[in-house]
Coordinates of C-alpha atoms and ligand atoms in Angstrom, one line a residue:
M1 CA -147.9 -189.0 154.5
P2 CA -149.9 -192.1 156.3
E3 CA -153.8 -192.8 155.5
D4 CA -154.9 -191.1 158.7
S5 CA -153.4 -187.9 157.8
I6 CA -154.7 -187.2 154.6
A7 CA -158.4 -187.1 156.1
H8 CA -159.2 -183.4 155.8
I9 CA -157.3 -183.0 152.7
N10 CA -158.7 -180.9 150.2
F11 CA -157.5 -183.2 146.5
D12 CA -158.4 -180.4 144.0
A13 CA -156.5 -177.9 145.8
L14 CA -153.5 -180.3 146.5
N15 CA -153.2 -181.4 142.8
E16 CA -153.4 -177.6 141.8
R17 CA -150.3 -177.2 143.8
A18 CA -148.6 -180.8 142.6
I19 CA -145.6 -180.0 140.9
S20 CA -146.6 -182.5 138.3
Q21 CA -149.6 -184.6 137.5
P22 CA -150.5 -188.4 136.8
L23 CA -148.5 -189.7 133.4
V24 CA -151.4 -192.3 133.0
K25 CA -155.2 -191.7 134.3
H26 CA -157.0 -194.7 132.8
I27 CA -155.4 -197.3 135.4
Y28 CA -153.2 -196.8 138.7
T29 CA -149.6 -197.3 138.4
A30 CA -146.5 -197.3 140.8
D31 CA -143.1 -197.8 141.9
P32 CA -141.7 -196.6 138.1
S33 CA -138.6 -197.8 136.8
A34 CA -137.5 -195.4 134.0
H35 CA -135.0 -196.1 131.3
V36 CA -133.7 -194.6 128.0
F37 CA -134.0 -197.5 125.3
E38 CA -134.1 -197.4 121.3
G39 CA -134.4 -193.3 121.8
K40 CA -137.8 -193.3 123.9
I41 CA -138.8 -193.4 127.9
Y42 CA -139.7 -196.6 128.8
I43 CA -141.4 -196.9 132.4
Y44 CA -141.9 -199.9 134.0
P45 CA -144.3 -199.7 137.1
S46 CA -146.3 -201.9 139.2
H47 CA -149.8 -201.6 137.9
D48 CA -151.9 -201.3 140.9
I49 CA -155.4 -202.7 141.5
D50 CA -158.1 -202.8 144.1
A51 CA -158.2 -206.4 144.7
G52 CA -160.0 -206.2 147.7
D53 CA -157.4 -207.3 150.6
A54 CA -157.4 -205.3 153.6
F55 CA -154.7 -202.8 154.6
D56 CA -151.8 -204.8 157.1
D57 CA -148.4 -203.9 157.6
L58 CA -147.5 -206.9 155.5
G59 CA -148.7 -204.7 152.3
S60 CA -151.4 -207.3 151.8
H61 CA -153.6 -204.7 150.4
F62 CA -151.1 -204.3 147.2
A63 CA -152.2 -207.2 145.6
M64 CA -151.1 -206.6 141.8
E65 CA -151.7 -209.4 139.0
D66 CA -149.6 -207.7 136.1
Y67 CA -147.2 -205.4 134.3
H68 CA -148.2 -202.8 131.7
V69 CA -145.2 -200.8 130.3
L70 CA -145.6 -197.0 129.6
S71 CA -143.4 -195.0 127.1
M72 CA -143.1 -191.4 126.6
N73 CA -140.8 -189.6 123.4
S74 CA -140.3 -187.2 125.9
P75 CA -139.8 -186.0 130.0
A76 CA -142.0 -183.0 128.5
D77 CA -144.7 -184.9 127.6
T78 CA -148.2 -184.7 129.8
E79 CA -148.9 -188.6 129.0
A80 CA -147.4 -191.5 128.4
T81 CA -148.5 -194.4 126.2
D82 CA -149.9 -197.4 127.9
N83 CA -148.6 -200.6 125.9
G84 CA -150.8 -202.8 127.3
I85 CA -150.3 -206.4 129.3
A86 CA -146.3 -207.0 129.3
L87 CA -146.8 -209.9 131.5
H88 CA -149.3 -211.5 133.9
V89 CA -148.7 -213.7 137.3
N90 CA -151.1 -216.4 135.5
D91 CA -147.6 -216.6 133.1
V92 CA -145.3 -217.0 135.7
P93 CA -145.1 -220.6 136.8
W94 CA -143.7 -220.4 140.0
A95 CA -145.5 -217.0 141.2
E96 CA -148.4 -216.9 142.8
K97 CA -149.4 -213.2 143.8
Q98 CA -148.5 -209.7 144.3
M99 CA -146.1 -208.9 141.5
W100 CA -144.4 -205.8 143.2
A101 CA -142.2 -203.1 141.7
P102 CA -140.3 -204.3 138.4
D103 CA -137.3 -203.1 136.3
A104 CA -136.1 -204.0 133.2
A105 CA -132.6 -203.7 131.4
E106 CA -130.7 -204.5 128.0
K107 CA -128.1 -206.0 126.5
N108 CA -127.1 -207.2 123.1
G109 CA -131.0 -205.9 121.8
Q110 CA -132.7 -208.0 123.9
Y111 CA -134.9 -206.6 127.3
Y112 CA -135.0 -208.1 130.5
L113 CA -137.9 -207.5 133.1
Y114 CA -137.2 -208.3 136.5
F115 CA -140.0 -208.7 139.1
P116 CA -140.9 -209.6 142.3
A117 CA -143.5 -211.8 142.8
K118 CA -144.8 -214.4 146.3
G119 CA -144.4 -218.1 145.6
Y120 CA -146.7 -220.7 146.4
D121 CA -145.0 -220.9 149.9
G122 CA -145.4 -217.2 150.3
I123 CA -141.9 -216.3 150.0
F124 CA -140.9 -213.5 147.8
R125 CA -138.3 -214.1 145.1
I126 CA -137.4 -212.1 141.9
G127 CA -138.2 -213.5 138.1
V128 CA -136.5 -212.4 135.0
A129 CA -139.2 -212.4 131.9
V130 CA -137.5 -211.7 128.2
S131 CA -138.4 -209.7 125.0
K132 CA -137.0 -208.4 121.8
S133 CA -139.0 -205.2 122.6
P134 CA -139.1 -202.9 125.7
A135 CA -142.6 -202.7 125.4
G136 CA -143.0 -206.3 125.9
P137 CA -144.9 -209.0 126.0
F138 CA -142.2 -210.2 128.0
I139 CA -141.7 -214.3 128.3
P140 CA -141.0 -215.4 132.1
Q141 CA -138.1 -217.8 132.7
P142 CA -139.9 -221.0 134.4
E143 CA -138.0 -220.9 137.8
A144 CA -137.4 -217.9 140.0
M145 CA -133.8 -216.4 139.9
K146 CA -131.6 -218.6 142.1
D147 CA -131.0 -217.6 145.3
S148 CA -133.1 -214.7 144.7
F149 CA -135.3 -213.4 148.0
S150 CA -137.2 -210.1 148.8
I151 CA -138.5 -207.5 146.6
D152 CA -137.9 -203.9 144.5
P153 CA -135.5 -205.4 142.1
A154 CA -133.3 -202.3 140.4
V155 CA -130.7 -203.3 137.4
F156 CA -127.8 -200.9 136.9
K157 CA -125.9 -200.9 133.9
D158 CA -122.2 -199.7 134.1
E159 CA -120.2 -198.1 131.8
D160 CA -118.2 -201.4 131.3
G161 CA -121.7 -203.1 130.3
S162 CA -121.3 -205.0 133.7
C163 CA -124.8 -205.2 135.4
Y164 CA -125.6 -205.1 138.6
M165 CA -129.1 -205.7 140.7
Y166 CA -130.0 -203.9 143.8
F167 CA -132.7 -205.2 146.2
G168 CA -134.3 -206.1 149.2
G169 CA -137.4 -204.3 151.2
I170 CA -138.3 -204.3 155.1
W171 CA -141.6 -205.5 156.4
G172 CA -143.6 -207.2 153.7
G173 CA -140.7 -207.6 151.8
Q174 CA -139.3 -210.0 154.0
L175 CA -135.5 -208.8 154.0
Q176 CA -135.7 -209.2 158.0
R177 CA -136.1 -212.8 157.6
W178 CA -132.9 -213.3 155.6
K179 CA -130.5 -212.5 157.8
N180 CA -128.5 -215.7 157.5
G181 CA -128.9 -216.5 154.2
V182 CA -131.7 -218.6 154.7
F183 CA -135.7 -217.6 155.3
N184 CA -136.4 -217.5 158.8
A185 CA -140.2 -218.5 159.1
D186 CA -140.3 -218.6 163.0
E187 CA -143.2 -216.9 164.9
P188 CA -144.1 -213.7 165.2
Q189 CA -145.6 -212.7 161.6
S190 CA -145.2 -209.3 162.6
P191 CA -143.5 -207.4 159.7
F192 CA -141.8 -205.5 163.0
A193 CA -140.2 -208.9 164.3
H194 CA -136.8 -210.2 163.3
L195 CA -135.3 -206.3 162.9
P196 CA -132.3 -205.4 164.6
L197 CA -132.5 -203.3 167.5
D198 CA -132.8 -199.6 166.9
S199 CA -129.3 -199.2 168.2
E200 CA -127.9 -201.9 165.9
P201 CA -126.7 -201.2 162.2
A202 CA -129.7 -200.8 159.9
L203 CA -130.5 -203.6 157.6
C204 CA -129.1 -203.4 154.3
P205 CA -130.0 -203.7 150.7
K206 CA -128.5 -206.0 148.5
V207 CA -126.4 -205.9 145.3
A208 CA -125.3 -208.9 143.2
K209 CA -123.4 -208.9 139.8
L210 CA -125.7 -210.3 137.0
T211 CA -124.7 -213.2 134.7
G212 CA -123.8 -212.8 131.2
D213 CA -127.0 -213.5 130.1
M214 CA -128.5 -211.5 132.5
L215 CA -130.6 -214.4 133.8
E216 CA -128.8 -215.2 137.5
F217 CA -126.9 -213.9 140.0
A218 CA -123.2 -214.2 138.7
E219 CA -122.3 -214.0 142.6
T220 CA -123.7 -214.2 146.2
P221 CA -125.7 -211.0 147.3
T222 CA -123.8 -208.8 149.5
D223 CA -124.9 -205.7 152.0
I224 CA -124.8 -202.3 150.8
I225 CA -123.5 -200.5 153.7
I226 CA -124.8 -196.6 154.1
T227 CA -122.8 -194.6 156.3
D228 CA -123.1 -191.5 158.2
E229 CA -120.7 -188.6 157.6
N230 CA -118.3 -190.0 160.0
G231 CA -118.1 -193.3 158.3
Q232 CA -120.5 -195.0 160.7
P233 CA -123.1 -197.5 159.4
L234 CA -126.5 -195.8 159.9
L235 CA -128.4 -197.6 162.6
Q236 CA -131.7 -199.3 162.7
G237 CA -133.1 -196.4 164.5
D238 CA -132.1 -193.9 162.1
N239 CA -135.8 -194.2 160.7
D240 CA -135.2 -190.5 158.7
R241 CA -132.7 -192.2 156.8
R242 CA -132.2 -195.7 157.0
F243 CA -132.8 -198.4 154.2
F244 CA -136.5 -199.4 153.9
E245 CA -137.5 -200.5 150.3
A246 CA -137.1 -199.1 146.6
S247 CA -133.5 -199.4 145.7
W248 CA -132.3 -197.1 142.4
M249 CA -128.7 -196.4 141.3
H250 CA -127.6 -193.8 139.0
K251 CA -123.9 -192.7 138.2
Y252 CA -123.1 -188.8 138.1
N253 CA -119.8 -187.5 137.5
G254 CA -118.4 -191.2 138.1
K255 CA -119.9 -191.2 141.3
Y256 CA -122.4 -194.2 142.0
Y257 CA -125.4 -193.2 143.8
F258 CA -127.5 -195.2 145.5
S259 CA -131.2 -194.1 146.4
Y260 CA -134.0 -195.6 148.3
S261 CA -136.8 -195.1 150.3
T262 CA -137.2 -194.9 154.1
G263 CA -140.7 -196.4 153.9
D264 CA -142.6 -195.9 157.2
T265 CA -140.9 -191.7 157.5
H266 CA -142.0 -191.6 153.8
Y267 CA -138.9 -189.8 152.6
L268 CA -136.5 -190.5 149.2
C269 CA -132.8 -190.5 150.1
Y270 CA -129.4 -190.9 148.4
A271 CA -126.1 -191.9 149.3
I272 CA -122.7 -191.6 147.4
G273 CA -120.1 -194.0 146.7
D274 CA -116.6 -194.5 144.4
N275 CA -118.0 -198.0 143.0
P276 CA -121.3 -200.1 142.5
Y277 CA -120.8 -202.2 145.9
G278 CA -119.9 -199.1 148.0
P279 CA -119.9 -198.2 150.8
F280 CA -122.2 -195.3 150.5
T281 CA -122.3 -192.0 152.3
Y282 CA -125.4 -190.6 153.2
G283 CA -126.4 -187.5 151.0
G284 CA -129.7 -186.0 151.6
R285 CA -133.1 -185.9 150.6
I286 CA -134.4 -186.3 147.0
L287 CA -138.5 -186.1 147.5
E288 CA -140.3 -184.7 150.6
P289 CA -143.2 -187.5 151.9
V290 CA -145.8 -187.3 148.9
V291 CA -150.0 -188.4 149.4
G292 CA -149.7 -192.3 150.2
W293 CA -147.8 -194.2 152.1
T294 CA -145.3 -195.6 150.3
S295 CA -142.5 -193.6 148.0
H296 CA -140.6 -194.9 145.2
H297 CA -138.7 -194.0 142.2
S298 CA -136.4 -194.1 139.5
I299 CA -133.9 -191.4 138.3
C300 CA -133.1 -191.1 134.6
A301 CA -131.3 -189.2 132.1
F302 CA -132.8 -187.4 128.9
N303 CA -131.4 -185.4 126.7
G304 CA -128.6 -183.9 129.2
K305 CA -131.2 -183.4 132.0
W306 CA -132.0 -185.7 134.9
Y307 CA -135.7 -186.7 135.9
L308 CA -137.1 -188.1 138.7
F309 CA -140.1 -190.7 138.2
Y310 CA -141.9 -191.3 141.4
H311 CA -145.3 -191.7 142.3
D312 CA -148.4 -190.6 144.9
S313 CA -151.8 -191.3 145.6
S314 CA -153.7 -188.2 144.5
L315 CA -155.6 -189.3 142.0
S316 CA -157.2 -192.1 143.9
K317 CA -157.6 -189.0 146.9
G318 CA -155.3 -190.7 149.4
V319 CA -155.7 -194.7 148.6
T320 CA -152.2 -196.1 149.9
H321 CA -152.3 -199.1 147.2
L322 CA -154.0 -197.0 144.4
R323 CA -151.1 -194.5 142.8
S324 CA -150.4 -193.0 139.9
V325 CA -146.3 -192.1 138.6
K326 CA -145.5 -188.9 137.4
V327 CA -142.3 -187.2 136.9
T328 CA -140.0 -183.9 137.5
E329 CA -136.5 -182.6 136.9
L330 CA -134.0 -183.6 139.5
V331 CA -131.1 -181.4 139.7
H332 CA -127.7 -181.7 140.7
D333 CA -125.8 -179.0 142.4
D334 CA -122.0 -178.0 141.1
N335 CA -120.7 -180.2 144.4
G336 CA -123.2 -183.2 143.2
A337 CA -125.8 -183.0 146.0
I338 CA -129.1 -183.4 144.8
Q339 CA -131.7 -180.6 145.5
T340 CA -134.4 -181.9 147.2
I341 CA -137.6 -181.8 145.8
T342 CA -141.2 -180.5 147.7
P343 CA -143.7 -182.4 145.4
Y344 CA -146.7 -179.8 146.3
R345 CA -146.0 -176.1 146.1
Q346 CA -146.8 -174.2 149.4
Ligands
LIG401 O1 -146.1 -201.7 145.3 C1 -145.8 -202.9 146.3 C2 -144.7 -202.3 146.9 O2 -144.6 -200.6 147.9 C3 -143.3 -201.7 146.5 O3 -142.7 -203.3 146.2 C4 -142.4 -200.9 147.2 O4 -141.5 -200.5 147.2 C5 -143.5 -200.1 147.6 O5 -143.9 -199.0 146.7

């Protein structure tokens, strides 16, 4: 829900209609990537702050500086524990600013935090930091991952132990500037420049398998194709269905579910495929728009049930860059379709 349409919202009434409440209220958190590690739920969110940067369509107002890891014993908990600062931008040699949506993965008892940040050249890259504990603190690698670009990494571990990173985001996430594998710095700087035409196939999120040590891409990232019901790639002008940012992958009944945000139309959607690389067929909406411009999520199973972790800006009364993470149950129908969630009761 964009800021101009929230001017008349009664937030007290809205919060009473909300299907779930913020998991922490002492800090603002967003983009929750949830995993079950060591029998508990660990949430890797962005840590939203008001750094005073003006709102623009490149997301300059998202000026986050560090990460806090949250944990819960169960999704039924009404509050999450804040495990303190897990990584700060000042400790990452290659990163200057904008610590955006992170994710984490585990391998052989080590934990890996993946995060996008802008380097001193103004280009988003993806970094890795390592810890022996899922709560951190995490020690960053000295350089960003080789050949990484754009934002919103999400790491999926398949049943055979292979790990894949899904990533990318348009507008401020710069994906549209990487069409030929190199950063296109050409003017104009507008977020709407360098995008495909509305009649052309939409810009695709990326996937790459990770190396055995979890620190690099094992292959050149390739496109994730999302098709319509006729097998045709979604078009850039299909604003209610095409990819914008916030990749996530979960596996249900042997099928691969790629989910994402449509950005400026504010939906969370999913598409289903037969393998980690796709193609994926558009399946529908997971979440209707929340209060706040962005919508970003993760999907995680715990004790046989599935949960959607998401955020909204209800606690900050609609401030776009001051969000709060929440959780609600997610249901797959017998045919594999995900039931659409409405974040506020009518
Ligand atoms: O939190 C900053 C950015 O906003 C994320 O990287 C996007 O997915 C959007 O939620």
